[in-house]
PDB file of C-alpha atoms in Angstrom:
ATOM      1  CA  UNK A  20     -16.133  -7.630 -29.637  1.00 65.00           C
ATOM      2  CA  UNK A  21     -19.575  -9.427 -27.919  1.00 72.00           C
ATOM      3  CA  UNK A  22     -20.798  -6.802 -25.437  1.00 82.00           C
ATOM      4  CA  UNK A  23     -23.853  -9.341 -25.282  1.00 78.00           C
ATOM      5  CA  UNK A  24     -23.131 -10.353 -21.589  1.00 82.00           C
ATOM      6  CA  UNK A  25     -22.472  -7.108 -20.409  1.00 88.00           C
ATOM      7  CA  UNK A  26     -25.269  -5.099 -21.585  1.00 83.00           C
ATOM      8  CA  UNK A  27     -27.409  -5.691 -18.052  1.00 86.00           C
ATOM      9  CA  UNK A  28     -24.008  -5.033 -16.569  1.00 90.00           C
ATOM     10  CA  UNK A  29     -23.620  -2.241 -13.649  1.00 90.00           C
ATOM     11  CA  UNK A  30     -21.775   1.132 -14.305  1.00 89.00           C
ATOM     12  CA  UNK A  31     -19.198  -0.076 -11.816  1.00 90.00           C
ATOM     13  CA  UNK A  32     -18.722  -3.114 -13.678  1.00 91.00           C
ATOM     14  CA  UNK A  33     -18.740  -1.675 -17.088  1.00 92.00           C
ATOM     15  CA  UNK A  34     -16.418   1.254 -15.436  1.00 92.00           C
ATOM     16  CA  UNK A  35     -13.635  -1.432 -14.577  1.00 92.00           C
ATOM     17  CA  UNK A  36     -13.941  -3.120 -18.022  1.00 92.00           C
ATOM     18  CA  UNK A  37     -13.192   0.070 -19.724  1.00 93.00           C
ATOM     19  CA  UNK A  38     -10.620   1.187 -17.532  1.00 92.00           C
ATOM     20  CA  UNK A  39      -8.902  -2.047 -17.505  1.00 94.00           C
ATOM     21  CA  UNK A  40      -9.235  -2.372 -21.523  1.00 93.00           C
ATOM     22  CA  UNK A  41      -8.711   1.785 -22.410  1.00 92.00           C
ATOM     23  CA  UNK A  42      -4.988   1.311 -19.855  1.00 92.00           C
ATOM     24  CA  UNK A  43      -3.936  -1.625 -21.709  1.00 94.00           C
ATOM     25  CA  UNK A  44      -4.987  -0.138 -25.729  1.00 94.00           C
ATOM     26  CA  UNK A  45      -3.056   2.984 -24.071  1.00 93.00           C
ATOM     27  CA  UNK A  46       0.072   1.306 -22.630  1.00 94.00           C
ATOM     28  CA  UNK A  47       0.480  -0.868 -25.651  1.00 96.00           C
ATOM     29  CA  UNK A  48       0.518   2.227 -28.239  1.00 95.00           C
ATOM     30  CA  UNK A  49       2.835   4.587 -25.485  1.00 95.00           C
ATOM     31  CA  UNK A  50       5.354   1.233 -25.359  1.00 95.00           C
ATOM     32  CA  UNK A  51       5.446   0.392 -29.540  1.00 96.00           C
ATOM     33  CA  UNK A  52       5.581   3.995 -30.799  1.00 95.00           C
ATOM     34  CA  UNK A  53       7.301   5.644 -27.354  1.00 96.00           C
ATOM     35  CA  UNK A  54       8.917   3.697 -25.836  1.00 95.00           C
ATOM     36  CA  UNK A  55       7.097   4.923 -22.150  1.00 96.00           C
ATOM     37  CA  UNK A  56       4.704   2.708 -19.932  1.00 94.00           C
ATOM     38  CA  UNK A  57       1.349   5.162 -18.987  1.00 93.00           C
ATOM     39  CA  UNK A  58       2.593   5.182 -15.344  1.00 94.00           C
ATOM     40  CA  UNK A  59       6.080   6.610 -16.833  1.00 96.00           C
ATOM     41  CA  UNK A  60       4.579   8.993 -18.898  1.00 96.00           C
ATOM     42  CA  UNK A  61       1.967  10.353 -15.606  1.00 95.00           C
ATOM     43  CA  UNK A  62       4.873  10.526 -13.949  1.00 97.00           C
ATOM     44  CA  UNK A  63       6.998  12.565 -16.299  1.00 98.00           C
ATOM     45  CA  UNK A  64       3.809  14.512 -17.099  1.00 97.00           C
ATOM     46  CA  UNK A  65       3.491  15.750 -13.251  1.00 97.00           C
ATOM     47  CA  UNK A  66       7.039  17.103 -13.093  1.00 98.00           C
ATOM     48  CA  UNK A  67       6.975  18.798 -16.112  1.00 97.00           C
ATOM     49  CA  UNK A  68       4.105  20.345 -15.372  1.00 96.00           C
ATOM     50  CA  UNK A  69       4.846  21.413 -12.023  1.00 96.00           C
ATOM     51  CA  UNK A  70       8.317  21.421 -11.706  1.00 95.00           C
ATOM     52  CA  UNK A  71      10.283  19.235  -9.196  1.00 95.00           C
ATOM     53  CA  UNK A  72       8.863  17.167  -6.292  1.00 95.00           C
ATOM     54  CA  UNK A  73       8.987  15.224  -3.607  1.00 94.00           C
ATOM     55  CA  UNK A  74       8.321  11.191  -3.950  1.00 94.00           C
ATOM     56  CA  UNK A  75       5.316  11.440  -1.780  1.00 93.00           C
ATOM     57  CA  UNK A  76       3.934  14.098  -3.711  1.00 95.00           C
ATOM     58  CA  UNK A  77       4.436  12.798  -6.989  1.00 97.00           C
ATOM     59  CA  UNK A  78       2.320   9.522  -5.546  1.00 96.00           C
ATOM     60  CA  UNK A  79      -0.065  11.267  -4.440  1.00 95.00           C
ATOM     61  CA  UNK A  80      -0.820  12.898  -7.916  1.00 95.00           C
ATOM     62  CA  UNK A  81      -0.587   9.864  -9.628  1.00 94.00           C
ATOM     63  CA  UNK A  82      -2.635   7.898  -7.159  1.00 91.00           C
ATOM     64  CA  UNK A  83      -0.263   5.121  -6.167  1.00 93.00           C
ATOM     65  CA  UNK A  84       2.103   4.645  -2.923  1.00 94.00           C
ATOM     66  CA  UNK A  85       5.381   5.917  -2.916  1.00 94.00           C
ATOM     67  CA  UNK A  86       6.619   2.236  -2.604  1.00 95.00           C
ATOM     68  CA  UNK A  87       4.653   1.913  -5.947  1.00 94.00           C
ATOM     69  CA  UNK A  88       6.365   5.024  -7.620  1.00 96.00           C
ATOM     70  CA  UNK A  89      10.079   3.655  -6.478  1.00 95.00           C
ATOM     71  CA  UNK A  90      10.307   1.146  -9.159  1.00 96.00           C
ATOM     72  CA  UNK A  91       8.319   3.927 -11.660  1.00 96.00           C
ATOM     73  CA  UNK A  92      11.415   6.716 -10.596  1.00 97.00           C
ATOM     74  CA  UNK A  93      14.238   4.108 -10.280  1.00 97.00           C
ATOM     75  CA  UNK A  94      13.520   2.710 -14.281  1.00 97.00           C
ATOM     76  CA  UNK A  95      12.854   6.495 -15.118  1.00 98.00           C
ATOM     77  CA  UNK A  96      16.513   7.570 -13.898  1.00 98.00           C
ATOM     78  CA  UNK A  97      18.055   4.746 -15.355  1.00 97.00           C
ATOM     79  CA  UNK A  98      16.938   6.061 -18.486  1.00 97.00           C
ATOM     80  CA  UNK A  99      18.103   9.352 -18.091  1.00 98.00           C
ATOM     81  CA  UNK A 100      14.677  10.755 -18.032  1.00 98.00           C
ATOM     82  CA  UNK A 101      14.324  11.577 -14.148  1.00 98.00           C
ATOM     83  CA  UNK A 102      17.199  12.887 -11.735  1.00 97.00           C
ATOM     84  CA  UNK A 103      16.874  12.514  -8.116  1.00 94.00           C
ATOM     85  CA  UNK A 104      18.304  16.066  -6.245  1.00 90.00           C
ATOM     86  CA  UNK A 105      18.719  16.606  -2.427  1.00 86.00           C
ATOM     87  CA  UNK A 106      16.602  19.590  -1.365  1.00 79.00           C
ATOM     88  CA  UNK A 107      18.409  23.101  -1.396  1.00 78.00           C
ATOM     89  CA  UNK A 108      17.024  23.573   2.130  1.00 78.00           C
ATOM     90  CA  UNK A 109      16.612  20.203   3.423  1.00 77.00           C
ATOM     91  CA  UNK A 110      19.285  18.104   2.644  1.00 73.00           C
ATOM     92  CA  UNK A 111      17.376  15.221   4.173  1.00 77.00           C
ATOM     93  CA  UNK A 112      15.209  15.847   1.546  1.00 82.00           C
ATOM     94  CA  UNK A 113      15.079  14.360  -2.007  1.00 88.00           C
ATOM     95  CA  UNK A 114      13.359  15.790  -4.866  1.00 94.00           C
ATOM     96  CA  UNK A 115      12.594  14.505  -8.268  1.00 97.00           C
ATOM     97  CA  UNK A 116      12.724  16.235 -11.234  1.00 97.00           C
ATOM     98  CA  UNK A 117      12.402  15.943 -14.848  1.00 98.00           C
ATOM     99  CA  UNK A 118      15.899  16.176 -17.368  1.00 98.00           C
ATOM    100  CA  UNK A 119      15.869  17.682 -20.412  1.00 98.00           C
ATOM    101  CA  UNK A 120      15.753  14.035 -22.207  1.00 98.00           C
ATOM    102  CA  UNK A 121      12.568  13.401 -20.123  1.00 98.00           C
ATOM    103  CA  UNK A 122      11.158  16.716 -21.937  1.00 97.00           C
ATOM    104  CA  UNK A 123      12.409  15.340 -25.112  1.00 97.00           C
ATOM    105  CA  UNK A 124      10.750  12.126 -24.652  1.00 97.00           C
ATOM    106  CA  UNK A 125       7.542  13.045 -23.796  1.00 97.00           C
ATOM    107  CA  UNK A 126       7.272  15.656 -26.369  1.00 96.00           C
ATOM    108  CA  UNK A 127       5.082  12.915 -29.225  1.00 94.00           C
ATOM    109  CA  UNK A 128       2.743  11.352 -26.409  1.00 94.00           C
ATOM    110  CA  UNK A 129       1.670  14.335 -24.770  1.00 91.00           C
ATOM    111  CA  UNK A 130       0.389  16.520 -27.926  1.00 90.00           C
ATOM    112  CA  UNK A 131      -1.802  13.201 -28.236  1.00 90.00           C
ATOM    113  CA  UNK A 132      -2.964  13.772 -24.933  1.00 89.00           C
ATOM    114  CA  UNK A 133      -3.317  17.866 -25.309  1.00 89.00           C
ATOM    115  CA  UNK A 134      -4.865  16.926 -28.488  1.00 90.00           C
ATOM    116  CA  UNK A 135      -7.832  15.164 -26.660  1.00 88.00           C
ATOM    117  CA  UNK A 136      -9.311  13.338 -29.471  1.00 89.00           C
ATOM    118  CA  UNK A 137     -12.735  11.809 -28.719  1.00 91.00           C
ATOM    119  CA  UNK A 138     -12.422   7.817 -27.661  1.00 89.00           C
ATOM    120  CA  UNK A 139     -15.875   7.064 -28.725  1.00 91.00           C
ATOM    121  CA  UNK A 140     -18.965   8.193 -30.810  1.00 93.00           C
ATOM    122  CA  UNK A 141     -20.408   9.263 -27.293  1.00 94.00           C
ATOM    123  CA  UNK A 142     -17.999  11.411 -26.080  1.00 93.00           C
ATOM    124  CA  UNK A 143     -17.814  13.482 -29.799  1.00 95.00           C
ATOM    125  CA  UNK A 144     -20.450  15.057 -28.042  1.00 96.00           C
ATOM    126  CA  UNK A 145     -20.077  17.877 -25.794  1.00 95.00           C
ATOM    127  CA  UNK A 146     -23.124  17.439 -23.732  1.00 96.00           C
ATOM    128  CA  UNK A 147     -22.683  13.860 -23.292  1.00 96.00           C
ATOM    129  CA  UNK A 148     -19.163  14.249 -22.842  1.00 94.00           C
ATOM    130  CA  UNK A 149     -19.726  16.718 -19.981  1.00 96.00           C
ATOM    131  CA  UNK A 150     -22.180  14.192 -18.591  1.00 96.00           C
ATOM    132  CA  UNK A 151     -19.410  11.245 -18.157  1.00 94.00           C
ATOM    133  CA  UNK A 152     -16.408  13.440 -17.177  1.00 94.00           C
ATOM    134  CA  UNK A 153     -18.732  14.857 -14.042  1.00 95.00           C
ATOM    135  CA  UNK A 154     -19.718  10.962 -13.968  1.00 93.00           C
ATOM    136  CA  UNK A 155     -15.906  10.062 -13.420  1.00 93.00           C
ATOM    137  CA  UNK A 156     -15.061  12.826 -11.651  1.00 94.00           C
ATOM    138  CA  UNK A 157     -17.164  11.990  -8.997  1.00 93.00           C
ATOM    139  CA  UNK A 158     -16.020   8.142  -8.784  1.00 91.00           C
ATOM    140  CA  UNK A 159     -12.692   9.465  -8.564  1.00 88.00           C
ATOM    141  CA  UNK A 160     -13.021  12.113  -6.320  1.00 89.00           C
ATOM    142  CA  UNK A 161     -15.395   9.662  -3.672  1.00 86.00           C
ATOM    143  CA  UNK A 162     -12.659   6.755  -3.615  1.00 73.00           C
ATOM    144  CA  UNK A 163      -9.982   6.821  -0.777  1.00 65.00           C
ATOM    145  CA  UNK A 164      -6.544   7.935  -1.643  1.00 59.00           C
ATOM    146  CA  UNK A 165      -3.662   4.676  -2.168  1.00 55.00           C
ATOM    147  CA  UNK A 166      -2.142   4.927   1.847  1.00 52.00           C
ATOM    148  CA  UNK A 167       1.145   5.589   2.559  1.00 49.00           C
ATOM    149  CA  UNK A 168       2.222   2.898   5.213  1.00 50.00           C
ATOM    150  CA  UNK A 169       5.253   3.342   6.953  1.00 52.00           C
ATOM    151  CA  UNK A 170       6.800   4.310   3.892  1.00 53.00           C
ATOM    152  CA  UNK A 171      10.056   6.244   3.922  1.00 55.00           C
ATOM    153  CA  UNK A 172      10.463   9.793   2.061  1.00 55.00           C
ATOM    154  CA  UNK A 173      11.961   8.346  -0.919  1.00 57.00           C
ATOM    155  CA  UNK A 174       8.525   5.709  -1.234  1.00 57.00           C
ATOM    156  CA  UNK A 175      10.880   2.438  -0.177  1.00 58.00           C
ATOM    157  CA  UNK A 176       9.080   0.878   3.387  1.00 54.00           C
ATOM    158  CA  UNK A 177      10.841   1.979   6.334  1.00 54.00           C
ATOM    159  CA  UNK A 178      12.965  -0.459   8.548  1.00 49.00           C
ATOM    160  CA  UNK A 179      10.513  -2.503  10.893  1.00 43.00           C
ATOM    161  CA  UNK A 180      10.978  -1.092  14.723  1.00 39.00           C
ATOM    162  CA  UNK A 181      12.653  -3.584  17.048  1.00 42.00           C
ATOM    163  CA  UNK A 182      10.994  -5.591  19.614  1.00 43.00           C
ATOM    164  CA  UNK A 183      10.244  -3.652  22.529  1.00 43.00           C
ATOM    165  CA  UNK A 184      11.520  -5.058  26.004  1.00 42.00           C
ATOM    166  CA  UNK A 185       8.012  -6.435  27.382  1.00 41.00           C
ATOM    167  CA  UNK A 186       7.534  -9.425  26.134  1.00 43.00           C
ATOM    168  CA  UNK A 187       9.246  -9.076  22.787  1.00 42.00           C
ATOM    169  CA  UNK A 188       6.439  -8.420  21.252  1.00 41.00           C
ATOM    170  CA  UNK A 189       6.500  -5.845  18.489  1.00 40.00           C
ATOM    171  CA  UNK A 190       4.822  -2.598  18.194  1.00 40.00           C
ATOM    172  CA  UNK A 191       0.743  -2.556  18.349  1.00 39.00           C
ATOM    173  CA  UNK A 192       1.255   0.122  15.489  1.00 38.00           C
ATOM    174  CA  UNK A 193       3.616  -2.414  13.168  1.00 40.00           C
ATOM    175  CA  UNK A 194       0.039  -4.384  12.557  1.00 38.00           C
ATOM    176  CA  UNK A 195      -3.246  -4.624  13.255  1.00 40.00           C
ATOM    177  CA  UNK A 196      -3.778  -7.704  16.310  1.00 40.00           C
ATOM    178  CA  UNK A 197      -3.650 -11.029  14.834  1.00 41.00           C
ATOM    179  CA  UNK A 198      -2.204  -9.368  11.318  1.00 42.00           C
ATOM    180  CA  UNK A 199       1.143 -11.604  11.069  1.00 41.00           C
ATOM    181  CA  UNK A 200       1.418 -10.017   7.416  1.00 38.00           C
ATOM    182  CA  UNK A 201       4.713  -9.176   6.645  1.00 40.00           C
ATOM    183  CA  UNK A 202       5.030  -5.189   5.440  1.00 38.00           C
ATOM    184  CA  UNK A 203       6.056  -4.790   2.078  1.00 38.00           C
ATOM    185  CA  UNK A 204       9.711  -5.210   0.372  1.00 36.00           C
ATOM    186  CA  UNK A 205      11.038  -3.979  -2.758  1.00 39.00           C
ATOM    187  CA  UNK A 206       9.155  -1.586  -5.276  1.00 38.00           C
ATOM    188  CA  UNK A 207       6.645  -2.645  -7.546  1.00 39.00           C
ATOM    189  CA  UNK A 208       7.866  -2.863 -11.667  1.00 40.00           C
ATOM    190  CA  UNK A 209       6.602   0.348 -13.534  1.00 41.00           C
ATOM    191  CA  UNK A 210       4.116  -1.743 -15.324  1.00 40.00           C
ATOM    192  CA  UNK A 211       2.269  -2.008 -11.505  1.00 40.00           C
ATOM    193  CA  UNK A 212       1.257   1.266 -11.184  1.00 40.00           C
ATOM    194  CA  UNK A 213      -2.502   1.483 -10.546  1.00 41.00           C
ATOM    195  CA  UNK A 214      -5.010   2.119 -13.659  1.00 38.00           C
ATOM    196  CA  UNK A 215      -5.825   5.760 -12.529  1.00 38.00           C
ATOM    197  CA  UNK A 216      -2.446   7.047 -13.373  1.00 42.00           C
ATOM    198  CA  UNK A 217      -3.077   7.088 -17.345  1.00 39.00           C
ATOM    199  CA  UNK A 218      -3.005  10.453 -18.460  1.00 38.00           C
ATOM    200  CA  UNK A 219      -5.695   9.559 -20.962  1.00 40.00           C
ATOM    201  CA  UNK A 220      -8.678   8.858 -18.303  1.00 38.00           C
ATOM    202  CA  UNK A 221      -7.227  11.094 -15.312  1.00 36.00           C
ATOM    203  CA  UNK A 222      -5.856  14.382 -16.958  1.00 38.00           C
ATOM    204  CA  UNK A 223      -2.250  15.538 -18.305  1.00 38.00           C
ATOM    205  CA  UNK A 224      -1.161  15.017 -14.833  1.00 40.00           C
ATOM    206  CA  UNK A 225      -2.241  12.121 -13.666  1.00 46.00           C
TER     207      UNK A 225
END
C-alpha cells in the first residue's frame, strides 16, 4: 500500500484511516472464520462480561444509539445468541442477555482478543504502545457520547407527540425551529454500528 500522500497527513486524519481500514480487516476475518459482525461480537462481549442489561446501557457501552443497537439485538436473537427478558422488578422493563449459544459462539474470537497480539511493529513495544493507547484514550474519552433522541427503552424511536391544540403546530421539543427533518424509523442493519464498537481498538467490551 502507497502511504506516499498521507505521510504530511494529520493524526486525526491518519486516526480515521486506520480506524476505518483496522474495522473493516477486523469485520472481514470475525464474518469468514465466525460467522459474527464486530458490532455483534461488542455486543455479545458486554453481556458476557457483565451479565444482563438494559438496551440503553448496552448502547452506551458500545457507543452507538439504542435505535442503532435494535437491528444489532434483533439479528442477535434471531440467531439464538441474545434473549430479550422482562425485568424481575420492572416488568416494563426489558433486559438483554446473553444464551448459552452466544457463549459458545464467541468462545474462538474473544481468546484472539484476550490474546492481544501486537497490530504493528510499533505497538510490539511497550513504551510506545503505552504512548498510543493514552493517545486514544484521550480521543475517545474527549468525544461526545452517540445521543439518545427520543428513543424508547427498547432503542426503537418513540411515537411522535400529536399536534397540540394552538395552532397545530407540533411540539418546540419534537425539533429544533425550522428543522422539518423527519425523526428516525426503523433500526440500522448490524453492519451500521459505529467504528468504536470493535473490540479490537476499544477493549473486550466495547
Amino acid at each position: 500500500m502507497d502511504l506516499h500522500d498521507l505521510r504530511d497527513a494529520s493524526l486525526g486524519r491518519l486516526l480515521v484511516v486506520a480506524g476505518h481500514l483496522a474495522a473493516q480487516r477486523w469485520n472481514r476475518l470475525l464474518t469468514e472464520e465466525y460467522g459474527l459482525t464486530q458490532a455483534g461480537l461488542a455486543t455479545l462481549m458486554t453481556l458476557d462480561q457483565h451479565g444482563a442489561m438494559t438496551h440503553r446501557a448496552v448502547a452506551e457501552r458500545c457507543f452507538v444509539r439504542p435505535a442503532t443497537l435494535t437491528g444489532i439485538i434483533d439479528t442477535l436473537e434471531r440467531d439464538g445468541l441474545v434473549s430479550r427478558q422482562r425485568d424481575e422488578t420492572d416488568r416494563r422493563a426489558v433486559r438483554l442477555a446473553i444464551t448459552p449459544a452466544g457463549r459458545e459462539k464467541i468462545a474462538g474470537p474473544a481468546g484472539l482478543v484476550a490474546a492481544n497480539p501486537p497490530l504493528t511493529s510499533v505497538d510490539a513495544d511497550p513504551a510506545r504502545a503505552a504512548v498510543i493507547r493514552e493517545f486514544l484514550l484521550e480521543v475517545i474519552g474527549s468525544g461526545e457520547p452517540p445521543s439518545c433522541g427520543n428513543d424508547g427503552p427498547d432503542g426503537r424511536p418513540a411515537a411522535r407527540r400529536e399536534a397540540g391544540p394552538e395552532n397545530g403546530r407540533r411540539p418546540e421539543s419534537d425539533a429544533p425551529p425550522g428543522d422539518d427533518t423527519q425523526p428516525e424509523s426503523g433500526a440500522q442493519p448490524e453492519s451500521g454500528a459505529q467504528p468504536g464498537c470493535d473490540v479490537r481498538l476499544g477493549g473486550a467490551s466495547c
